[in-house]
PDB file of C-alpha atoms in Angstrom:
ATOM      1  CA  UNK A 252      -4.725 -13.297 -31.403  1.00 47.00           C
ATOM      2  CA  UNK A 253      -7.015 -15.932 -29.639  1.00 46.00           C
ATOM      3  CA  UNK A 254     -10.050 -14.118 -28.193  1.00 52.00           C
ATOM      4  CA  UNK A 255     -12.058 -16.108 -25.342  1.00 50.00           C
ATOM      5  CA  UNK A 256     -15.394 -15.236 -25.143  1.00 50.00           C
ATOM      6  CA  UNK A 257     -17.145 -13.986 -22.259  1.00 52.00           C
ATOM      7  CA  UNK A 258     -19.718 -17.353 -22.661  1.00 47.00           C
ATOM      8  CA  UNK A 259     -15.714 -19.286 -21.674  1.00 50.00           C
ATOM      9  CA  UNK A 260     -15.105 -17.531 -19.118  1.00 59.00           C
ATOM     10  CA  UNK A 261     -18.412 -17.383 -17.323  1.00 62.00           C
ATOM     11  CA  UNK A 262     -19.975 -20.669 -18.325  1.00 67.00           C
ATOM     12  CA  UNK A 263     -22.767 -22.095 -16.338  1.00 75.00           C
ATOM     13  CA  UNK A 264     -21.248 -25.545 -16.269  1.00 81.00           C
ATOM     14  CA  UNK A 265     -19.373 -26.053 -12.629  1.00 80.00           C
ATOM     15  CA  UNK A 266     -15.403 -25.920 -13.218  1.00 76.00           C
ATOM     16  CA  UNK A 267     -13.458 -29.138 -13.005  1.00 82.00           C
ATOM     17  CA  UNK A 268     -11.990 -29.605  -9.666  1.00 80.00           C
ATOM     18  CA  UNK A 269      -8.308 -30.133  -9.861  1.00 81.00           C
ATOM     19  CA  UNK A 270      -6.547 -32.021  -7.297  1.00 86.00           C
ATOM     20  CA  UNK A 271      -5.147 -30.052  -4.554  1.00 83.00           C
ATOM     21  CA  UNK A 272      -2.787 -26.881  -5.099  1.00 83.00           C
ATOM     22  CA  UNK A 273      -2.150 -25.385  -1.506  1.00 82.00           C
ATOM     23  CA  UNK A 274       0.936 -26.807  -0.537  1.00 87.00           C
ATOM     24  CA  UNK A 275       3.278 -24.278   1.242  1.00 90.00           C
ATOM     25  CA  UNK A 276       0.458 -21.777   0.883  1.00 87.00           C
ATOM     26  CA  UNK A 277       0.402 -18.613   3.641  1.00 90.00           C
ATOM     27  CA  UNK A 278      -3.147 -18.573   5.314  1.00 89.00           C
ATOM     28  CA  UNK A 279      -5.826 -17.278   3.416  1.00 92.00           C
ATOM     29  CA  UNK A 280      -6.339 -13.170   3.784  1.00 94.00           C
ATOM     30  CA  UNK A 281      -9.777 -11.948   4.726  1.00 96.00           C
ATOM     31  CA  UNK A 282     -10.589  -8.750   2.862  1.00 97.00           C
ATOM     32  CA  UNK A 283     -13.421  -6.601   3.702  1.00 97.00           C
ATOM     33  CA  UNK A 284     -15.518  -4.089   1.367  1.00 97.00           C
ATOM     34  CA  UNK A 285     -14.347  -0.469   1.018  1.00 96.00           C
ATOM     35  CA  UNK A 286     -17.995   0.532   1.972  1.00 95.00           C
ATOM     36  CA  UNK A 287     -17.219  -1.001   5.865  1.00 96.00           C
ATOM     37  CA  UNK A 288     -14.377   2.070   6.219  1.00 97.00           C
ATOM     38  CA  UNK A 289     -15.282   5.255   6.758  1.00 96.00           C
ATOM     39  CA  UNK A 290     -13.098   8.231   5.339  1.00 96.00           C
ATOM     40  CA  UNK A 291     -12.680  11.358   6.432  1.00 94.00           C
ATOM     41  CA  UNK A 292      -9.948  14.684   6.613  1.00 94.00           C
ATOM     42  CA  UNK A 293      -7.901  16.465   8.906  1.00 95.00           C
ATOM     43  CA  UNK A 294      -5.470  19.532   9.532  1.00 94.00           C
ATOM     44  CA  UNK A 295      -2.999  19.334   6.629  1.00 92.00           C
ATOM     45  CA  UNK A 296       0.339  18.112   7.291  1.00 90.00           C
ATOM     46  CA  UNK A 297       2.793  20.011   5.288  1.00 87.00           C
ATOM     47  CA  UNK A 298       5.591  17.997   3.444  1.00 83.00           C
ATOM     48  CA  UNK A 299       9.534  18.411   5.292  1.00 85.00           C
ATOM     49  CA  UNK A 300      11.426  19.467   1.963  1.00 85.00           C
ATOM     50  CA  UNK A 301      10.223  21.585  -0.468  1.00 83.00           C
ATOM     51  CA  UNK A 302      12.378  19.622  -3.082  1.00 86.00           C
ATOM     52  CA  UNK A 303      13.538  16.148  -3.789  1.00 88.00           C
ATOM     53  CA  UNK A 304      17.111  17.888  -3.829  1.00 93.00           C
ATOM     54  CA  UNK A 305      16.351  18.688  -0.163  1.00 93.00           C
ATOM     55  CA  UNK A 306      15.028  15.588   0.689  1.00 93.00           C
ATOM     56  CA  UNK A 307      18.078  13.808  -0.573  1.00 95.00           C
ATOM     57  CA  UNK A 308      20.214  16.627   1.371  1.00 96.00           C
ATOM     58  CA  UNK A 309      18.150  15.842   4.858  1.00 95.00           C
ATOM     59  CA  UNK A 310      19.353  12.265   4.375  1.00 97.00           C
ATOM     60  CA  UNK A 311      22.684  12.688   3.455  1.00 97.00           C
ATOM     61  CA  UNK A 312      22.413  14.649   6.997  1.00 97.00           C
ATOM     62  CA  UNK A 313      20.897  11.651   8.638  1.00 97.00           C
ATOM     63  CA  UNK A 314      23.183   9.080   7.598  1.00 98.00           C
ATOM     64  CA  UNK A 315      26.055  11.319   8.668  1.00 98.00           C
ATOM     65  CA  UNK A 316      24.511  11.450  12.031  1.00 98.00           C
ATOM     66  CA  UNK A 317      22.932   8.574  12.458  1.00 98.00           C
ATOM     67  CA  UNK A 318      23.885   5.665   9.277  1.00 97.00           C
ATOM     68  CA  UNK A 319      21.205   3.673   7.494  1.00 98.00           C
ATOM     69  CA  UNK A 320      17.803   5.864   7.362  1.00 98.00           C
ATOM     70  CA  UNK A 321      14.774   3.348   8.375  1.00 98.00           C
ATOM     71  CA  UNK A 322      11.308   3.753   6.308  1.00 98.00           C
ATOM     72  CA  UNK A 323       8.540   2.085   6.849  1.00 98.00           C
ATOM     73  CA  UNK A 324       5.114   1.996   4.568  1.00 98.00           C
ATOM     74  CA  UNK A 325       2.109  -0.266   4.699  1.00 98.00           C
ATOM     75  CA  UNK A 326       0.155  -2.169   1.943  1.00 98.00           C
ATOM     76  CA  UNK A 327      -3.231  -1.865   3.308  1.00 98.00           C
ATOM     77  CA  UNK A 328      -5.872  -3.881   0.882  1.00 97.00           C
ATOM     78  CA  UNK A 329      -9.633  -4.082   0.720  1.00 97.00           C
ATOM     79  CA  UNK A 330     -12.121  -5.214  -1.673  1.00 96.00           C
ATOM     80  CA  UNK A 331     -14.237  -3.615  -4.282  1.00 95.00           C
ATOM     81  CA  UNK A 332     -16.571  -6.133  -5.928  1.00 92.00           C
ATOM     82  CA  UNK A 333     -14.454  -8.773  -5.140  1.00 93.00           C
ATOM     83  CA  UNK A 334     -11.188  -7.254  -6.236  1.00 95.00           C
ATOM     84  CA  UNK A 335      -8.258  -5.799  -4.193  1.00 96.00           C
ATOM     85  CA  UNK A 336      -8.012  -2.596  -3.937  1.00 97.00           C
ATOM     86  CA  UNK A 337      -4.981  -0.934  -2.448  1.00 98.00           C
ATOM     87  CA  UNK A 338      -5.281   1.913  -0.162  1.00 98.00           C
ATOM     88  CA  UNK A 339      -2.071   4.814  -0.890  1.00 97.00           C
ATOM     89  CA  UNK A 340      -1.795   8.733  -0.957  1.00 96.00           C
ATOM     90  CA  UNK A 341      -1.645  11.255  -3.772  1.00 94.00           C
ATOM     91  CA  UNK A 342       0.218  14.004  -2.093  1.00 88.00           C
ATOM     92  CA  UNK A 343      -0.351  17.604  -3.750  1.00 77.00           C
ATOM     93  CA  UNK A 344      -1.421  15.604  -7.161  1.00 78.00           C
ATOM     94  CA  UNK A 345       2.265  15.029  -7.984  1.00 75.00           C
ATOM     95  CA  UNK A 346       3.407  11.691  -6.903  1.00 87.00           C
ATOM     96  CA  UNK A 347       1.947   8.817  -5.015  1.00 95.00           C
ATOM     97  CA  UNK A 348       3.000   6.653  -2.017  1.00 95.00           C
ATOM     98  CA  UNK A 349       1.669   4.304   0.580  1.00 98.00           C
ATOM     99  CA  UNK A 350       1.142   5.480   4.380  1.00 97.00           C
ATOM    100  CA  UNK A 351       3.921   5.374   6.308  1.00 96.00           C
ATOM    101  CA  UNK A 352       7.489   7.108   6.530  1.00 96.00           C
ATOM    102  CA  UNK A 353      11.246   6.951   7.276  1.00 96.00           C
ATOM    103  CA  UNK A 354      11.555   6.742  11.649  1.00 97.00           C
ATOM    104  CA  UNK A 355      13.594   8.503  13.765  1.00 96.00           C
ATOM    105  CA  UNK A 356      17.000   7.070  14.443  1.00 96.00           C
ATOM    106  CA  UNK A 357      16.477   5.647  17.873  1.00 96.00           C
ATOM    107  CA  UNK A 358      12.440   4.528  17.702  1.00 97.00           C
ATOM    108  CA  UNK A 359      11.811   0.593  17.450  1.00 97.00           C
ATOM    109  CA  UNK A 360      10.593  -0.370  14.474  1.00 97.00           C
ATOM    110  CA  UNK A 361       7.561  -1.413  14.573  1.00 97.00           C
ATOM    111  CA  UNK A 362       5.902   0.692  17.501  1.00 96.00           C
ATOM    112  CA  UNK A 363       7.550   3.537  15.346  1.00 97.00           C
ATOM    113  CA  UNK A 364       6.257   2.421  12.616  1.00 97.00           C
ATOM    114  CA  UNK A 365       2.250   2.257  13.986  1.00 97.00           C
ATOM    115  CA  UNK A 366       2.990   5.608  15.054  1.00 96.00           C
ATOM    116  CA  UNK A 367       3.697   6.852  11.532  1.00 96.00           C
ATOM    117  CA  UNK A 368       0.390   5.439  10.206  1.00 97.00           C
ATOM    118  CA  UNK A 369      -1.471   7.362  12.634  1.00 96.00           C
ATOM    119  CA  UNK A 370       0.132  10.719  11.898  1.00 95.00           C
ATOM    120  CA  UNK A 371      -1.506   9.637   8.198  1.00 94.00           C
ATOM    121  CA  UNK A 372      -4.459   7.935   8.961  1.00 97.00           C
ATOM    122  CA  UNK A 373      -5.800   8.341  12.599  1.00 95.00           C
ATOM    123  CA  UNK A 374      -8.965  10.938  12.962  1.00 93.00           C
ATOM    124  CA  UNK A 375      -7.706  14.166  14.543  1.00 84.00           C
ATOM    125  CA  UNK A 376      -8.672  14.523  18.346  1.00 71.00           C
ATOM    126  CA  UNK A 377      -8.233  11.327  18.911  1.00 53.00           C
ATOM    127  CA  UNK A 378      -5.865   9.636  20.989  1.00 42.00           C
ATOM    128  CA  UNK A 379      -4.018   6.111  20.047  1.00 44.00           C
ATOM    129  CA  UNK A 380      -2.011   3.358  22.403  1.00 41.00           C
ATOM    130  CA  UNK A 381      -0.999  -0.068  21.544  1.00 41.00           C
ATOM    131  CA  UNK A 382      -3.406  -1.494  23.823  1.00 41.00           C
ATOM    132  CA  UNK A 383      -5.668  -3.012  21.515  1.00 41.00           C
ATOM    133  CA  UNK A 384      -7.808  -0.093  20.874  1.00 45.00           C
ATOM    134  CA  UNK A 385      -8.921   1.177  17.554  1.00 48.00           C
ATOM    135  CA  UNK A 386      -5.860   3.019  16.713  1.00 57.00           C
ATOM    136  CA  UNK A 387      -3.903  -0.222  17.121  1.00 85.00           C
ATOM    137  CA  UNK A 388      -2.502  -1.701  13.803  1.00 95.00           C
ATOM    138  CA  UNK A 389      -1.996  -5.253  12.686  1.00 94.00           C
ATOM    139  CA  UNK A 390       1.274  -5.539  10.935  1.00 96.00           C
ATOM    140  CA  UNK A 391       1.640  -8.464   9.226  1.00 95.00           C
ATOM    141  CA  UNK A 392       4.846  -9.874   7.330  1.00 95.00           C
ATOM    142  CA  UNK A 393       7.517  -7.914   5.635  1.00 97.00           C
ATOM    143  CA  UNK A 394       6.697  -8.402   1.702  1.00 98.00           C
ATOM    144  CA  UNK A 395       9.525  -5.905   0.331  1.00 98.00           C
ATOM    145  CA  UNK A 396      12.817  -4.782   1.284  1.00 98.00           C
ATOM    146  CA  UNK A 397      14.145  -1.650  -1.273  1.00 98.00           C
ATOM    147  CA  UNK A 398      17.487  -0.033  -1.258  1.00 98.00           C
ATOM    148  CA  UNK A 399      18.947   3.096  -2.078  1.00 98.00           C
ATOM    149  CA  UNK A 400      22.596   2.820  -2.687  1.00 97.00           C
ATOM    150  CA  UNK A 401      23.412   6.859  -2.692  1.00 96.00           C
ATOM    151  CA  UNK A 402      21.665   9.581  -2.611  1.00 97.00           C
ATOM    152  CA  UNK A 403      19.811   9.389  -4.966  1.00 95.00           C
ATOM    153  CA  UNK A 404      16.338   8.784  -6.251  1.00 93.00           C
ATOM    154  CA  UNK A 405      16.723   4.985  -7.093  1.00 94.00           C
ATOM    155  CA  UNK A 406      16.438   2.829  -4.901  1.00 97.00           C
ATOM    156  CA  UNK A 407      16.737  -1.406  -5.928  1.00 97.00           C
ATOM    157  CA  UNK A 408      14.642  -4.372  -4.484  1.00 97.00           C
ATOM    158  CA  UNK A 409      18.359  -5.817  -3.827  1.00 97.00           C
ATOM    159  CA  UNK A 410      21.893  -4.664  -3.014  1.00 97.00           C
ATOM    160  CA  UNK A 411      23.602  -4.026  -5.632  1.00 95.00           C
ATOM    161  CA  UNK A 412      27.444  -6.369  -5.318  1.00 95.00           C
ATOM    162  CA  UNK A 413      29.332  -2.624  -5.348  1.00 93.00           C
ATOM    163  CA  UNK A 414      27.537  -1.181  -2.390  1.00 95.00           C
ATOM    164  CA  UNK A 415      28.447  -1.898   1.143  1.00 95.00           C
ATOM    165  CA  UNK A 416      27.050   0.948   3.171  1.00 97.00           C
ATOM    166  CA  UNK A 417      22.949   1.458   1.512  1.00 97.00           C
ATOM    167  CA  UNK A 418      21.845   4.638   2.613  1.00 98.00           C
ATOM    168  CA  UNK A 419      18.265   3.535   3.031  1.00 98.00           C
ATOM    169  CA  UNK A 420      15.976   0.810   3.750  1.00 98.00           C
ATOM    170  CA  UNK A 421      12.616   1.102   3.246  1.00 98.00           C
ATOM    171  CA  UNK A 422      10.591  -2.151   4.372  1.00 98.00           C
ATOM    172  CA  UNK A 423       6.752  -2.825   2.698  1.00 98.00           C
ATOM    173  CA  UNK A 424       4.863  -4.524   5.213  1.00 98.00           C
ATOM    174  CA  UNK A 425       1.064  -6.458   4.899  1.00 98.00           C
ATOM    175  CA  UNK A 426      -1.316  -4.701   7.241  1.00 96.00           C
ATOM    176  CA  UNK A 427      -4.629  -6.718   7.389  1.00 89.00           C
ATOM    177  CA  UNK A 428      -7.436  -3.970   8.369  1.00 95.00           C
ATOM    178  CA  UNK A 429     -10.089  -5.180  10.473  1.00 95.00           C
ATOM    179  CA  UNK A 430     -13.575  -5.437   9.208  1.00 95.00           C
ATOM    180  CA  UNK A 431     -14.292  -1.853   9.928  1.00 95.00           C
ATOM    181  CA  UNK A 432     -12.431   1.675  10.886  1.00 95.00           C
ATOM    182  CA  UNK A 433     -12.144   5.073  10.445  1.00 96.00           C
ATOM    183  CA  UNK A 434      -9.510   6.327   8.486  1.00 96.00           C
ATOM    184  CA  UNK A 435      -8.601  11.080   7.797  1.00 95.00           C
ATOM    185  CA  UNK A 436      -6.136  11.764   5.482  1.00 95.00           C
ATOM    186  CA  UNK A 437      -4.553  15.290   5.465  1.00 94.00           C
ATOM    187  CA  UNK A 438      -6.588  18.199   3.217  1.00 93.00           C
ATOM    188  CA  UNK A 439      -3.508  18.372   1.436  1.00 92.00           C
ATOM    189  CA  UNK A 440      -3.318  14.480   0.335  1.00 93.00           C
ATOM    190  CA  UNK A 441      -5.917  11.992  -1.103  1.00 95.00           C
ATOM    191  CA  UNK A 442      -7.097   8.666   0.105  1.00 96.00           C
ATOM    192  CA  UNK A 443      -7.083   6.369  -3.023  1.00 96.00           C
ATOM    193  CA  UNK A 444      -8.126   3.015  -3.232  1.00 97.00           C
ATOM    194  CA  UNK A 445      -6.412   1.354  -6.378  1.00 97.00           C
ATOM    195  CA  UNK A 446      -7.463  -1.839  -7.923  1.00 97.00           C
ATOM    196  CA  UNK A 447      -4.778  -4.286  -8.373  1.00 97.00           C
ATOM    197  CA  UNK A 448      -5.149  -4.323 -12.327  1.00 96.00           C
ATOM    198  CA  UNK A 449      -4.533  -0.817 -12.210  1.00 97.00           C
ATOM    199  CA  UNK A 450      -1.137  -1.124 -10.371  1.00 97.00           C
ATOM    200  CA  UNK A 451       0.112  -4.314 -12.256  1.00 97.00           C
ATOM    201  CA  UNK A 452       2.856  -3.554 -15.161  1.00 96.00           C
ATOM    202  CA  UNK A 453       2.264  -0.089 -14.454  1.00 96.00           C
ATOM    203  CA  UNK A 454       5.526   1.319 -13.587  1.00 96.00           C
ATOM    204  CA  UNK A 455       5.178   4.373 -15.746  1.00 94.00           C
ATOM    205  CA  UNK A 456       2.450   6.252 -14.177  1.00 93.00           C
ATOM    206  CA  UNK A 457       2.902   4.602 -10.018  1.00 95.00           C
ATOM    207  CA  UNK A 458       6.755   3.949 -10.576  1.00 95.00           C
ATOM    208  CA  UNK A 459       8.644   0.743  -9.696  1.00 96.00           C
ATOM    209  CA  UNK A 460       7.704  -0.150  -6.238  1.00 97.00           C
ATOM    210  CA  UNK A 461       3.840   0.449  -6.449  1.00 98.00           C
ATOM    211  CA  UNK A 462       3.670  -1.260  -9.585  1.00 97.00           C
ATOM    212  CA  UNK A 463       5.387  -4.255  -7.981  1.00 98.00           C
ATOM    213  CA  UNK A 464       2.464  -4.883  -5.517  1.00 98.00           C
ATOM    214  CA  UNK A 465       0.446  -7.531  -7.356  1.00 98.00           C
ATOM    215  CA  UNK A 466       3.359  -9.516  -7.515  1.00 98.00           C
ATOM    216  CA  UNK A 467       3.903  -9.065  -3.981  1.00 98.00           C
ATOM    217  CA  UNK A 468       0.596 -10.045  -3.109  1.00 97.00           C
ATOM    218  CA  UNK A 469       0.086 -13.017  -5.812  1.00 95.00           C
ATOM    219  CA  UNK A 470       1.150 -15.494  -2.959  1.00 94.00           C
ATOM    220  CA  UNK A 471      -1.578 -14.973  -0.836  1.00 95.00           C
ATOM    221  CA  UNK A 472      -5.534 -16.740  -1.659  1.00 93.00           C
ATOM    222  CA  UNK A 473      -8.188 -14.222  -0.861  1.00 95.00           C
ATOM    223  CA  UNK A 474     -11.685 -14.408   0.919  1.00 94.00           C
ATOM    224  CA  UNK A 475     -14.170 -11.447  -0.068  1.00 95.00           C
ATOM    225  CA  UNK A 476     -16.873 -10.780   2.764  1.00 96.00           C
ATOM    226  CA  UNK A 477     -19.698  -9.035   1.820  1.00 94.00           C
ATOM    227  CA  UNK A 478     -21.612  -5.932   3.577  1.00 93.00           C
ATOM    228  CA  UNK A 479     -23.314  -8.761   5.509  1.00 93.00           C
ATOM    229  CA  UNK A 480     -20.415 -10.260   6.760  1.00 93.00           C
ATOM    230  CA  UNK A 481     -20.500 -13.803   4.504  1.00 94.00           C
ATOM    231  CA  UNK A 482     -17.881 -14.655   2.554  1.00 93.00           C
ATOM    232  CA  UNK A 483     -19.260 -13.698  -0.870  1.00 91.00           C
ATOM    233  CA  UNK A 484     -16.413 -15.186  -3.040  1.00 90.00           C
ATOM    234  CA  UNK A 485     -12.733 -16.648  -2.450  1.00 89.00           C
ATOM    235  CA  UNK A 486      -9.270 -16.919  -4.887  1.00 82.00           C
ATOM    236  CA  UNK A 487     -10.155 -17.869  -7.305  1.00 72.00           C
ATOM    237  CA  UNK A 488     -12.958 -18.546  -9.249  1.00 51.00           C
ATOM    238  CA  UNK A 489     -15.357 -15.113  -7.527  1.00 45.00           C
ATOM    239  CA  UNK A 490     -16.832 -12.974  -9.949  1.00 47.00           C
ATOM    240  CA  UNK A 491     -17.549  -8.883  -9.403  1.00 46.00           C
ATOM    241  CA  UNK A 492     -20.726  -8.067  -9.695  1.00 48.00           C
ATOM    242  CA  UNK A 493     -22.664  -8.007 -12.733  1.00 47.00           C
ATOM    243  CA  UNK A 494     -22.221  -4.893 -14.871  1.00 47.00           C
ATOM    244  CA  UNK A 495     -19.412  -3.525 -12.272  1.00 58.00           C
ATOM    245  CA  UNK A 496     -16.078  -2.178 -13.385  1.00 61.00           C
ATOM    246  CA  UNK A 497     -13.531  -1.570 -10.402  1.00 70.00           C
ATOM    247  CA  UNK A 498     -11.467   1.355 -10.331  1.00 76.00           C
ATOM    248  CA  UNK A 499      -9.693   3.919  -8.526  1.00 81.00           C
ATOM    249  CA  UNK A 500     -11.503   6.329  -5.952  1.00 81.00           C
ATOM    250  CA  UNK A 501     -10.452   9.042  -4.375  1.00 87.00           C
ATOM    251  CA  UNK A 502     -11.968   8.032  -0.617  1.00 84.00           C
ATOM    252  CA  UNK A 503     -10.936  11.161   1.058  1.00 82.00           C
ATOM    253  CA  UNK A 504      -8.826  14.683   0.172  1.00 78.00           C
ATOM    254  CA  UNK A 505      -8.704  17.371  -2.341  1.00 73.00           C
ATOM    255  CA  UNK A 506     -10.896  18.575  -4.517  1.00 58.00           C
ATOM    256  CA  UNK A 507     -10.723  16.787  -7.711  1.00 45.00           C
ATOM    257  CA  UNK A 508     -14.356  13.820  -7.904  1.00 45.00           C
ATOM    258  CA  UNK A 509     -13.347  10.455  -8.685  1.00 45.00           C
ATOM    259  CA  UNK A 510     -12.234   8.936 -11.515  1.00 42.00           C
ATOM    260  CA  UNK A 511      -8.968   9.703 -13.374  1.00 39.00           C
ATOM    261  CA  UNK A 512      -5.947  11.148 -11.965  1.00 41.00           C
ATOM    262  CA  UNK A 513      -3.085  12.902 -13.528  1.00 40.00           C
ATOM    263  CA  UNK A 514      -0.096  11.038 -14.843  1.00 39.00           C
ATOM    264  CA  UNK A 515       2.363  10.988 -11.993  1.00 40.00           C
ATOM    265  CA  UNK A 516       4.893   8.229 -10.603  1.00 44.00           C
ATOM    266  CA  UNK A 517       6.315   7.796  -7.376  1.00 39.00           C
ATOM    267  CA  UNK A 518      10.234   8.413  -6.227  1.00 45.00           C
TER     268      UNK A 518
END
């Protein structure tokens, strides 16, 4: 196996410009640190089903009620020096999953949505409108669309040609956070912030959809700002800070100190 040397890949000769390689590109995403958010907790918020065999029963229930259920979850990203980190729960250190959830029947989608991310993420006590406010959230384009044919666990990034009536849609959706906020997560669930390397090709220990991310993000070209507010590096060609390795951190819940978390993939 070819090994390139760290003298290759950090020379102090300036790169070779290539011609041009932007066309079709979506507009470059502005990421912030994770030191600009602030973290905190509030009241826990207990899960609805005790089981996965009642959670599968309460939508069986809904979709005889009501047809398709409608989830929504949000792929919030940040920066730790100068890579993206993506910001999900650990719920009762068994499974993880971004913020968000399914909507009631007759809510609009994406007001419905925003208010889902506040039940996660807003600080108790304080009250949220979509009038431009800091509770307001910008949500940015659909990146995912997964399907769950039955009721079951699985759920597909496509329909499969046998299945005419899904059960379940649940949408991924880019949220670009603004260069500052507060964020409380319930006592009973962790913050995380999890660095893209950590997701990619990692299917056994996030499961299929969280493990997907990179890929869903590759298309975009990234800016990093610094503390300061200057755009310390951009996609590609930035380098982390010397001597710094990013990884996962717990930002806010439980009781365990960061570093690493037990094996545990979500449904």
């Amino acid at each position: 196996m070819t090994t390139i040397s760290k003298d290759a890949q950090q020379s102090s000769y300036p790169p070779i410009a290539p011609p041009d390689f932007n066309a079709h590109q979506p507009k470059t995403v502005r990421l912030y640190p994770l030191s600009n958010y602030t973290f905190g907790t509030k009241e826990t918020q207990p899960e609805e089903d005790p089981s996965v065999l009642a959670r599968l029963k309460r939508l069986e229930e809904h979709y005889d009620a009501y047809g398709m259920r409608r989830t929504c979850e949000g792929i919030l990203v940040c920066h730790d020096h100068n890579h993206p980190h993506v910001l999900m729960l650990q719920i009762a250190n068994a499974f993880f999953k971004l913020p968000g959830d399914y909507l009631p029947h007759d809510a609009d989608e994406i007001e419905g949505f925003k208010i889902r991310l506040n039940e996660r993420l807003a600080p108790s006590g304080n009250q949220f409108s979509n009038d431009g406010n800091e509770g307001e959230w910008e949500i940015g384009e659909t990146l995912a669309q997964w399907w769950r044919p039955n009721f079951e666990t699985f759920m597909y990034p496509f329909i499969p040609p046998h299945v005419s009536r899904p059960k379940e849609c649940k949408k991924l959706y880019f949220i670009q956070l603004p260069n500052s906020k507060v964020l409380s997560v319930p006592k009973n669930m962790k913050l995380l912030a999890v660095p893209l390397f950590e997701l990619y090709d990692n299917a056994q220990r996030y499961g299929p959809q969280l493990s997907a991310i990179p890929h869903l993000l590759s298309r975009y070209n990234f800016e990093f700002v610094d503390e300061n507010g200057k755009v310390s590096a951009v996609t590609p060609g930035g380098n982390p800070n010397e001597g710094s390795v990013p990884r996962t951190k717990v930002l806010a819940g439980g009781d365990e100190p960061n570093g690493a978390q037990q094996d545990s993939k979500m449904e």
